[in-house]
mmCIF file of C-alpha atoms in Angstrom:
data_model
loop_
_atom_site.group_PDB
_atom_site.id
_atom_site.type_symbol
_atom_site.label_atom_id
_atom_site.label_comp_id
_atom_site.label_asym_id
_atom_site.label_seq_id
_atom_site.Cartn_x
_atom_site.Cartn_y
_atom_site.Cartn_z
ATOM 1 C CA UNK A 327 15.274 -28.493 10.456
ATOM 2 C CA UNK A 328 16.127 -25.791 13.006
ATOM 3 C CA UNK A 329 19.410 -25.044 11.241
ATOM 4 C CA UNK A 330 17.586 -24.683 7.899
ATOM 5 C CA UNK A 331 15.168 -22.216 9.507
ATOM 6 C CA UNK A 332 18.142 -20.271 10.895
ATOM 7 C CA UNK A 333 19.769 -20.037 7.460
ATOM 8 C CA UNK A 334 16.447 -18.932 5.955
ATOM 9 C CA UNK A 335 16.011 -16.116 8.499
ATOM 10 C CA UNK A 336 19.568 -14.876 7.929
ATOM 11 C CA UNK A 337 19.126 -14.907 4.143
ATOM 12 C CA UNK A 338 15.807 -13.047 4.400
ATOM 13 C CA UNK A 339 17.357 -10.437 6.705
ATOM 14 C CA UNK A 340 20.235 -9.871 4.263
ATOM 15 C CA UNK A 341 17.859 -9.616 1.297
ATOM 16 C CA UNK A 342 15.654 -7.126 3.156
ATOM 17 C CA UNK A 343 18.612 -4.902 4.035
ATOM 18 C CA UNK A 344 20.188 -5.092 0.576
ATOM 19 C CA UNK A 345 16.823 -4.413 -1.068
ATOM 20 C CA UNK A 346 16.333 -1.265 1.011
ATOM 21 C CA UNK A 347 19.843 0.041 0.344
ATOM 22 C CA UNK A 348 19.478 -0.603 -3.403
ATOM 23 C CA UNK A 349 16.012 0.969 -3.660
ATOM 24 C CA UNK A 350 14.255 -2.331 -4.355
ATOM 25 C CA UNK A 351 10.667 -3.108 -3.384
ATOM 26 C CA UNK A 352 10.808 -6.833 -2.630
ATOM 27 C CA UNK A 353 7.521 -8.710 -2.088
ATOM 28 C CA UNK A 354 6.720 -8.907 1.646
ATOM 29 C CA UNK A 355 10.376 -8.435 2.660
ATOM 30 C CA UNK A 356 10.229 -4.661 2.131
ATOM 31 C CA UNK A 357 7.085 -4.347 4.252
ATOM 32 C CA UNK A 358 8.856 -3.125 7.448
ATOM 33 C CA UNK A 359 10.484 -0.244 5.561
ATOM 34 C CA UNK A 360 7.257 0.601 3.717
ATOM 35 C CA UNK A 361 5.368 0.854 7.000
ATOM 36 C CA UNK A 362 8.213 2.862 8.528
ATOM 37 C CA UNK A 363 7.970 5.366 5.660
ATOM 38 C CA UNK A 364 4.202 5.763 5.975
ATOM 39 C CA UNK A 365 3.915 6.093 9.775
ATOM 40 C CA UNK A 366 5.677 9.077 11.344
ATOM 41 C CA UNK A 367 6.030 7.316 14.700
ATOM 42 C CA UNK A 368 8.134 4.588 13.047
ATOM 43 C CA UNK A 369 10.791 6.899 11.591
ATOM 44 C CA UNK A 370 13.026 9.729 12.752
ATOM 45 C CA UNK A 371 13.081 12.915 10.688
ATOM 46 C CA UNK A 372 16.594 14.242 10.150
ATOM 47 C CA UNK A 373 17.569 17.881 10.579
ATOM 48 C CA UNK A 374 18.438 18.303 6.889
ATOM 49 C CA UNK A 375 15.602 16.600 5.017
ATOM 50 C CA UNK A 376 16.866 17.681 1.604
ATOM 51 C CA UNK A 377 20.087 15.662 1.814
ATOM 52 C CA UNK A 378 19.201 12.014 2.313
ATOM 53 C CA UNK A 379 22.112 9.838 3.370
ATOM 54 C CA UNK A 380 22.932 6.148 2.947
ATOM 55 C CA UNK A 381 20.645 5.138 5.822
ATOM 56 C CA UNK A 382 18.360 8.176 5.690
ATOM 57 C CA UNK A 383 16.434 8.176 2.386
ATOM 58 C CA UNK A 384 14.233 11.254 1.955
ATOM 59 C CA UNK A 385 15.725 12.683 5.146
ATOM 60 C CA UNK A 386 14.253 9.977 7.405
ATOM 61 C CA UNK A 387 15.884 7.260 9.440
ATOM 62 C CA UNK A 388 13.582 4.238 9.129
ATOM 63 C CA UNK A 389 14.358 2.770 12.539
ATOM 64 C CA UNK A 390 11.464 0.308 12.558
ATOM 65 C CA UNK A 391 12.629 -1.346 9.337
ATOM 66 C CA UNK A 392 16.196 -1.721 10.562
ATOM 67 C CA UNK A 393 15.030 -3.078 13.925
ATOM 68 C CA UNK A 394 13.027 -5.755 12.073
ATOM 69 C CA UNK A 395 16.124 -6.656 10.052
ATOM 70 C CA UNK A 396 18.255 -6.931 13.204
ATOM 71 C CA UNK A 397 15.632 -9.030 14.999
ATOM 72 C CA UNK A 398 15.250 -11.394 12.041
ATOM 73 C CA UNK A 399 18.999 -11.739 11.538
ATOM 74 C CA UNK A 400 19.697 -12.042 15.259
ATOM 75 C CA UNK A 401 17.089 -14.743 15.666
ATOM 76 C CA UNK A 402 18.622 -16.603 12.738
ATOM 77 C CA UNK A 403 22.122 -16.518 14.263
ATOM 78 C CA UNK A 404 20.776 -17.554 17.678
ATOM 79 C CA UNK A 405 18.933 -20.535 16.180
ATOM 80 C CA UNK A 406 22.045 -21.503 14.235
ATOM 81 C CA UNK A 407 24.223 -21.482 17.382
ATOM 82 C CA UNK A 408 21.813 -22.632 20.085
ATOM 83 C CA UNK A 409 18.857 -24.092 18.230
ATOM 84 C CA UNK A 410 20.026 -27.656 17.459
ATOM 85 C CA UNK A 411 20.669 -28.336 21.142
ATOM 86 C CA UNK A 412 17.613 -26.546 22.540
ATOM 87 C CA UNK A 413 15.038 -27.772 20.015
ATOM 88 C CA UNK A 414 16.060 -31.375 19.489
ATOM 89 C CA UNK A 415 12.817 -33.371 19.020
ATOM 90 C CA UNK A 416 12.194 -36.209 21.467
ATOM 91 C CA UNK A 417 11.061 -39.679 20.285
ATOM 92 C CA UNK A 418 7.528 -38.872 21.459
ATOM 93 C CA UNK A 419 7.494 -35.677 19.396
ATOM 94 C CA UNK A 420 8.732 -37.559 16.328
ATOM 95 C CA UNK A 421 5.980 -40.183 16.725
ATOM 96 C CA UNK A 422 3.381 -37.420 16.990
ATOM 97 C CA UNK A 423 4.692 -35.813 13.799
ATOM 98 C CA UNK A 424 4.575 -39.149 11.984
ATOM 99 C CA UNK A 425 1.035 -39.730 13.222
ATOM 100 C CA UNK A 426 0.003 -36.292 11.962
ATOM 101 C CA UNK A 427 1.501 -37.068 8.527
ATOM 102 C CA UNK A 428 -0.460 -40.319 8.426
ATOM 103 C CA UNK A 429 -3.715 -38.359 8.691
ATOM 104 C CA UNK A 430 -3.857 -37.336 5.051
ATOM 105 C CA UNK A 431 -6.699 -34.842 5.427
ATOM 106 C CA UNK A 432 -4.885 -32.768 8.046
ATOM 107 C CA UNK A 433 -1.463 -33.068 6.396
ATOM 108 C CA UNK A 434 -2.734 -32.085 2.946
ATOM 109 C CA UNK A 435 -4.666 -29.172 4.479
ATOM 110 C CA UNK A 436 -1.444 -27.934 6.088
ATOM 111 C CA UNK A 437 0.393 -28.117 2.750
ATOM 112 C CA UNK A 438 -2.410 -26.213 1.013
ATOM 113 C CA UNK A 439 -2.293 -23.550 3.732
ATOM 114 C CA UNK A 440 1.472 -23.202 3.316
ATOM 115 C CA UNK A 441 1.144 -22.870 -0.473
ATOM 116 C CA UNK A 442 -1.533 -20.183 -0.095
ATOM 117 C CA UNK A 443 0.669 -18.347 2.403
ATOM 118 C CA UNK A 444 3.567 -18.385 -0.058
ATOM 119 C CA UNK A 445 1.266 -17.059 -2.801
ATOM 120 C CA UNK A 446 0.127 -14.250 -0.491
ATOM 121 C CA UNK A 447 3.785 -13.376 0.143
ATOM 122 C CA UNK A 448 4.236 -12.768 -3.581
ATOM 123 C CA UNK A 449 2.406 -9.471 -2.999
ATOM 124 C CA UNK A 450 2.796 -7.087 -5.974
ATOM 125 C CA UNK A 451 4.000 -9.915 -8.224
ATOM 126 C CA UNK A 452 0.409 -11.195 -8.299
ATOM 127 C CA UNK A 453 -1.712 -8.115 -7.532
ATOM 128 C CA UNK A 454 -0.757 -4.553 -8.458
ATOM 129 C CA UNK A 455 -1.048 -1.835 -11.083
ATOM 130 C CA UNK A 456 2.707 -1.598 -11.762
ATOM 131 C CA UNK A 457 4.240 -3.727 -14.497
ATOM 132 C CA UNK A 458 6.585 -6.558 -13.640
ATOM 133 C CA UNK A 459 8.641 -5.899 -16.759
ATOM 134 C CA UNK A 460 8.733 -3.142 -19.388
ATOM 135 C CA UNK A 461 11.100 -3.336 -22.353
ATOM 136 C CA UNK A 462 11.614 0.106 -23.939
ATOM 137 C CA UNK A 463 14.232 0.756 -26.646
ATOM 138 C CA UNK A 464 16.317 -2.205 -25.520
ATOM 139 C CA UNK A 465 16.251 -1.171 -21.848
ATOM 140 C CA UNK A 466 14.596 -3.361 -19.233
ATOM 141 C CA UNK A 467 12.571 -1.804 -16.406
ATOM 142 C CA UNK A 468 11.036 -3.527 -13.364
ATOM 143 C CA UNK A 469 8.573 -0.939 -11.944
ATOM 144 C CA UNK A 470 6.865 -3.344 -9.519
ATOM 145 C CA UNK A 471 10.209 -4.180 -7.902
ATOM 146 C CA UNK A 472 11.536 -0.630 -7.575
ATOM 147 C CA UNK A 473 10.706 2.152 -5.139
ATOM 148 C CA UNK A 474 11.494 4.626 -7.901
ATOM 149 C CA UNK A 475 8.399 5.948 -9.663
ATOM 150 C CA UNK A 476 8.722 6.060 -13.460
ATOM 151 C CA UNK A 477 6.969 8.918 -15.252
ATOM 152 C CA UNK A 478 4.822 8.265 -18.284
ATOM 153 C CA UNK A 479 7.258 10.196 -20.485
ATOM 154 C CA UNK A 480 9.850 7.462 -19.830
ATOM 155 C CA UNK A 481 7.723 5.069 -21.884
ATOM 156 C CA UNK A 482 6.441 7.500 -24.515
ATOM 157 C CA UNK A 483 3.197 8.521 -22.839
ATOM 158 C CA UNK A 484 2.057 12.097 -23.445
ATOM 159 C CA UNK A 485 -0.570 14.499 -22.143
ATOM 160 C CA UNK A 486 -1.747 14.003 -18.569
ATOM 161 C CA UNK A 487 0.362 10.834 -18.207
ATOM 162 C CA UNK A 488 3.673 12.449 -19.198
ATOM 163 C CA UNK A 489 4.592 13.921 -15.786
ATOM 164 C CA UNK A 490 2.508 11.536 -13.679
ATOM 165 C CA UNK A 491 3.298 7.918 -12.868
ATOM 166 C CA UNK A 492 3.086 5.744 -15.965
ATOM 167 C CA UNK A 493 -0.241 4.069 -16.642
ATOM 168 C CA UNK A 494 0.960 0.517 -17.184
ATOM 169 C CA UNK A 495 -2.451 -0.875 -18.111
ATOM 170 C CA UNK A 496 -2.578 1.554 -21.028
ATOM 171 C CA UNK A 497 1.028 0.692 -21.922
ATOM 172 C CA UNK A 498 0.022 -2.964 -22.045
ATOM 173 C CA UNK A 499 -2.611 -2.123 -24.671
ATOM 174 C CA UNK A 500 -0.146 0.011 -26.647
ATOM 175 C CA UNK A 501 2.785 -2.423 -26.526
ATOM 176 C CA UNK A 502 4.418 -2.878 -29.908
ATOM 177 C CA UNK A 503 3.285 0.465 -31.334
ATOM 178 C CA UNK A 504 5.887 2.999 -32.561
ATOM 179 C CA UNK A 505 7.438 4.894 -29.671
ATOM 180 C CA UNK A 506 5.887 2.544 -27.124
ATOM 181 C CA UNK A 507 7.397 -0.391 -25.181
ATOM 182 C CA UNK A 508 7.903 -3.589 -27.139
ATOM 183 C CA UNK A 509 6.879 -5.721 -24.144
ATOM 184 C CA UNK A 510 4.833 -5.095 -20.990
ATOM 185 C CA UNK A 511 4.195 -7.882 -18.471
ATOM 186 C CA UNK A 512 1.550 -7.135 -15.837
ATOM 187 C CA UNK A 513 0.688 -9.016 -12.618
ATOM 188 C CA UNK A 514 -2.075 -11.626 -12.713
ATOM 189 C CA UNK A 515 -4.505 -9.017 -11.288
ATOM 190 C CA UNK A 516 -3.353 -5.665 -12.740
ATOM 191 C CA UNK A 517 -5.006 -3.486 -10.098
ATOM 192 C CA UNK A 518 -3.887 -2.277 -6.677
ATOM 193 C CA UNK A 519 -5.765 -3.898 -3.766
ATOM 194 C CA UNK A 520 -7.262 -0.538 -2.721
ATOM 195 C CA UNK A 521 -7.980 2.789 -4.345
ATOM 196 C CA UNK A 522 -7.537 1.614 -7.899
ATOM 197 C CA UNK A 523 -9.966 0.668 -10.638
ATOM 198 C CA UNK A 524 -10.836 1.491 -14.207
ATOM 199 C CA UNK A 525 -12.698 4.669 -15.083
ATOM 200 C CA UNK A 526 -16.432 4.514 -14.355
ATOM 201 C CA UNK A 527 -18.768 3.688 -17.216
ATOM 202 C CA UNK A 528 -21.570 5.946 -18.393
ATOM 203 C CA UNK A 529 -24.788 5.640 -20.377
ATOM 204 C CA UNK A 530 -26.422 8.570 -22.163
ATOM 205 C CA UNK A 531 -30.034 9.423 -21.289
ATOM 206 C CA UNK A 532 -32.564 11.171 -23.512
ATOM 207 C CA UNK A 533 -34.453 14.433 -22.962
ATOM 208 C CA UNK A 534 -37.936 14.277 -24.528
ATOM 209 C CA UNK A 535 -40.067 17.128 -25.883
ATOM 210 C CA UNK A 536 -41.575 17.759 -22.450
ATOM 211 C CA UNK A 537 -38.132 18.249 -20.900
ATOM 212 C CA UNK A 538 -38.225 14.927 -19.039
ATOM 213 C CA UNK A 539 -35.062 12.832 -18.801
ATOM 214 C CA UNK A 540 -35.822 9.312 -20.040
ATOM 215 C CA UNK A 541 -34.094 5.965 -20.457
ATOM 216 C CA UNK A 542 -33.467 4.445 -23.890
ATOM 217 C CA UNK A 543 -36.956 2.883 -23.984
ATOM 218 C CA UNK A 544 -38.686 6.209 -23.261
ATOM 219 C CA UNK A 545 -39.445 5.503 -19.612
ATOM 220 C CA UNK A 546 -38.945 8.564 -17.351
ATOM 221 C CA UNK A 547 -35.709 8.118 -15.427
ATOM 222 C CA UNK A 548 -35.457 8.021 -11.628
ATOM 223 C CA UNK A 549 -32.082 8.149 -9.911
ATOM 224 C CA UNK A 550 -28.807 10.059 -10.093
ATOM 225 C CA UNK A 551 -27.422 11.351 -13.410
ATOM 226 C CA UNK A 552 -24.852 13.948 -14.445
ATOM 227 C CA UNK A 553 -23.585 16.314 -17.069
ATOM 228 C CA UNK A 554 -20.023 15.198 -17.821
ATOM 229 C CA UNK A 555 -16.786 17.115 -18.311
ATOM 230 C CA UNK A 556 -15.238 14.098 -20.081
ATOM 231 C CA UNK A 557 -17.327 11.236 -21.413
ATOM 232 C CA UNK A 558 -14.391 8.806 -21.598
ATOM 233 C CA UNK A 559 -13.604 9.268 -17.889
ATOM 234 C CA UNK A 560 -17.224 9.768 -16.768
ATOM 235 C CA UNK A 561 -15.998 12.904 -14.952
ATOM 236 C CA UNK A 562 -19.113 14.654 -13.597
ATOM 237 C CA UNK A 563 -19.725 18.355 -14.124
ATOM 238 C CA UNK A 564 -23.112 18.701 -12.414
ATOM 239 C CA UNK A 565 -24.913 15.810 -10.723
ATOM 240 C CA UNK A 566 -28.719 15.811 -10.424
ATOM 241 C CA UNK A 567 -31.309 13.667 -8.717
ATOM 242 C CA UNK A 568 -34.291 12.722 -10.888
ATOM 243 C CA UNK A 569 -37.740 11.428 -9.999
ATOM 244 C CA UNK A 570 -39.895 10.346 -12.937
ATOM 245 C CA UNK A 571 -37.720 12.368 -15.292
ATOM 246 C CA UNK A 572 -37.808 15.603 -13.282
ATOM 247 C CA UNK A 573 -35.020 17.233 -11.290
ATOM 248 C CA UNK A 574 -35.619 17.177 -7.545
ATOM 249 C CA UNK A 575 -33.684 17.869 -4.342
ATOM 250 C CA UNK A 576 -29.988 18.858 -4.371
ATOM 251 C CA UNK A 577 -27.686 19.245 -7.367
ATOM 252 C CA UNK A 578 -23.895 19.505 -7.045
ATOM 253 C CA UNK A 579 -21.279 20.810 -9.495
ATOM 254 C CA UNK A 580 -17.506 20.391 -9.770
ATOM 255 C CA UNK A 581 -14.594 21.809 -11.715
ATOM 256 C CA UNK A 582 -12.438 19.456 -13.802
ATOM 257 C CA UNK A 583 -10.030 19.083 -10.874
ATOM 258 C CA UNK A 584 -12.980 17.743 -8.810
ATOM 259 C CA UNK A 585 -13.316 20.871 -6.665
ATOM 260 C CA UNK A 586 -16.938 21.348 -5.578
ATOM 261 C CA UNK A 587 -18.052 24.872 -6.492
ATOM 262 C CA UNK A 588 -21.773 24.707 -7.265
ATOM 263 C CA UNK A 589 -24.947 23.646 -5.479
ATOM 264 C CA UNK A 590 -28.623 24.027 -6.264
ATOM 265 C CA UNK A 591 -32.019 22.877 -5.032
ATOM 266 C CA UNK A 592 -34.814 21.727 -7.361
ATOM 267 C CA UNK A 593 -38.514 21.111 -6.874
ATOM 268 C CA UNK A 594 -40.530 19.481 -9.659
ATOM 269 C CA UNK A 595 -37.902 20.360 -12.296
ATOM 270 C CA UNK A 596 -37.755 24.007 -11.220
ATOM 271 C CA UNK A 597 -34.752 25.569 -9.542
ATOM 272 C CA UNK A 598 -35.444 27.000 -6.083
ATOM 273 C CA UNK A 599 -31.990 28.112 -4.930
ATOM 274 C CA UNK A 600 -28.413 27.935 -6.150
ATOM 275 C CA UNK A 601 -24.929 28.953 -5.050
ATOM 276 C CA UNK A 602 -21.630 29.243 -6.943
ATOM 277 C CA UNK A 603 -18.183 29.792 -5.377
ATOM 278 C CA UNK A 604 -15.750 28.977 -8.180
ATOM 279 C CA UNK A 605 -13.668 31.050 -10.613
ATOM 280 C CA UNK A 606 -15.440 33.218 -13.176
ATOM 281 C CA UNK A 607 -19.204 33.586 -13.235
ATOM 282 C CA UNK A 608 -21.931 31.070 -12.581
ATOM 283 C CA UNK A 609 -23.153 31.402 -16.179
ATOM 284 C CA UNK A 610 -19.708 30.528 -17.545
ATOM 285 C CA UNK A 611 -19.562 27.483 -15.299
ATOM 286 C CA UNK A 612 -23.000 26.242 -16.391
ATOM 287 C CA UNK A 613 -22.120 26.652 -20.097
ATOM 288 C CA UNK A 614 -19.110 24.333 -19.850
ATOM 289 C CA UNK A 615 -21.337 21.355 -20.757
ATOM 290 C CA UNK A 616 -24.604 20.843 -22.614
ATOM 291 C CA UNK A 617 -27.560 20.927 -20.208
ATOM 292 C CA UNK A 618 -29.459 18.484 -22.448
ATOM 293 C CA UNK A 619 -26.667 15.915 -22.453
ATOM 294 C CA UNK A 620 -27.314 13.846 -19.326
ATOM 295 C CA UNK A 621 -25.659 10.515 -18.489
ATOM 296 C CA UNK A 622 -25.888 8.082 -15.624
ATOM 297 C CA UNK A 623 -22.589 6.809 -14.221
ATOM 298 C CA UNK A 624 -21.748 3.222 -13.279
ATOM 299 C CA UNK A 625 -19.017 2.904 -10.656
ATOM 300 C CA UNK A 626 -17.091 -0.332 -10.269
ATOM 301 C CA UNK A 627 -17.619 -1.878 -6.814
ATOM 302 C CA UNK A 628 -14.129 -3.436 -7.030
ATOM 303 C CA UNK A 629 -11.385 -3.978 -9.620
ATOM 304 C CA UNK A 630 -13.125 -5.855 -12.468
ATOM 305 C CA UNK A 631 -12.350 -9.530 -12.927
ATOM 306 C CA UNK A 632 -11.465 -10.792 -16.372
ATOM 307 C CA UNK A 633 -14.203 -13.147 -17.574
ATOM 308 C CA UNK A 634 -16.143 -13.316 -14.309
ATOM 309 C CA UNK A 635 -18.078 -11.141 -11.910
ATOM 310 C CA UNK A 636 -18.221 -11.799 -8.179
ATOM 311 C CA UNK A 637 -21.760 -11.578 -6.886
ATOM 312 C CA UNK A 638 -21.573 -12.093 -3.119
ATOM 313 C CA UNK A 639 -20.130 -14.214 -0.337
ATOM 314 C CA UNK A 640 -22.864 -16.603 0.798
ATOM 315 C CA UNK A 641 -22.625 -18.216 4.253
ATOM 316 C CA UNK A 642 -22.770 -21.962 4.223
ATOM 317 C CA UNK A 643 -21.994 -23.819 7.409
ATOM 318 C CA UNK A 644 -18.717 -22.561 8.815
ATOM 319 C CA UNK A 645 -17.265 -21.485 5.483
ATOM 320 C CA UNK A 646 -18.067 -18.843 2.904
ATOM 321 C CA UNK A 647 -18.410 -19.718 -0.737
ATOM 322 C CA UNK A 648 -17.658 -16.964 -3.204
ATOM 323 C CA UNK A 649 -20.064 -17.249 -6.103
ATOM 324 C CA UNK A 650 -18.834 -16.066 -9.469
ATOM 325 C CA UNK A 651 -20.631 -16.045 -12.769
ATOM 326 C CA UNK A 652 -19.485 -15.417 -16.302
ATOM 327 C CA UNK A 653 -19.784 -11.760 -17.105
ATOM 328 C CA UNK A 654 -21.837 -10.764 -20.102
ATOM 329 C CA UNK A 655 -19.768 -8.090 -21.797
#
């Protein structure tokens, strides 16, 4: 058993090193190098950052990653040479292991825990916004397994996506169309764990004859609502606070690049003060969208689940049960 563990550690160390040298992003194994890239204290910046060498990608020596590789490989070799003699189980230890296996509840729980741990180690193969496989014009790409970032133009995306990282969720929808990939395979959950979701949703509100903002049924609206730069992205232009259909308190405005340039204060639907600090004039900024076209925005609390919506974790004894219900869409 100890020798098998030693072989496993050596193999994992070799895979980690080879993956880094080949520009691969291997699930879990590449974690030491990823952390070393992101934290300045875990890497050494070279004098010439423009000329990255074999061990200095992007002009940085990722010492933490290589130390982890050496520790893992060294431990594997030590276990292979010294382990069988130092960790030979005694008869008492063997009887205790057999007794533990005879307790089915504990033994099965351990196996379940190990399976869940292995699933967690799959990392971006199960959860992530990058495709596992993209087939484009006969070429095979593995974005989730590569450190290289593929631009949208590589897969026929145009506009804002052309020079940015490819939007693989959109490619999945467009697969099979002319000029698009013939096959796109996404992870089970096609969203990054943090900082990633679909565009917010929006619902148009009405402005009645009295100038009050109302819901679809005619009831005066109370809450936050906005004029939008782009309806499909729910990108706010000016955000207002309403009470019984009237503008109150502070209003805030942004450019399309999300730079805040406008602020105003309202009392009972009348403007009291305003300030503009963006390009051009205030009047030009206000005319960018229709002042009578108001929408309320719905932001996703987390990446949406297909077919179900998580409500809340409810405490029950010493465990937490996650209640999910079928989403009505």
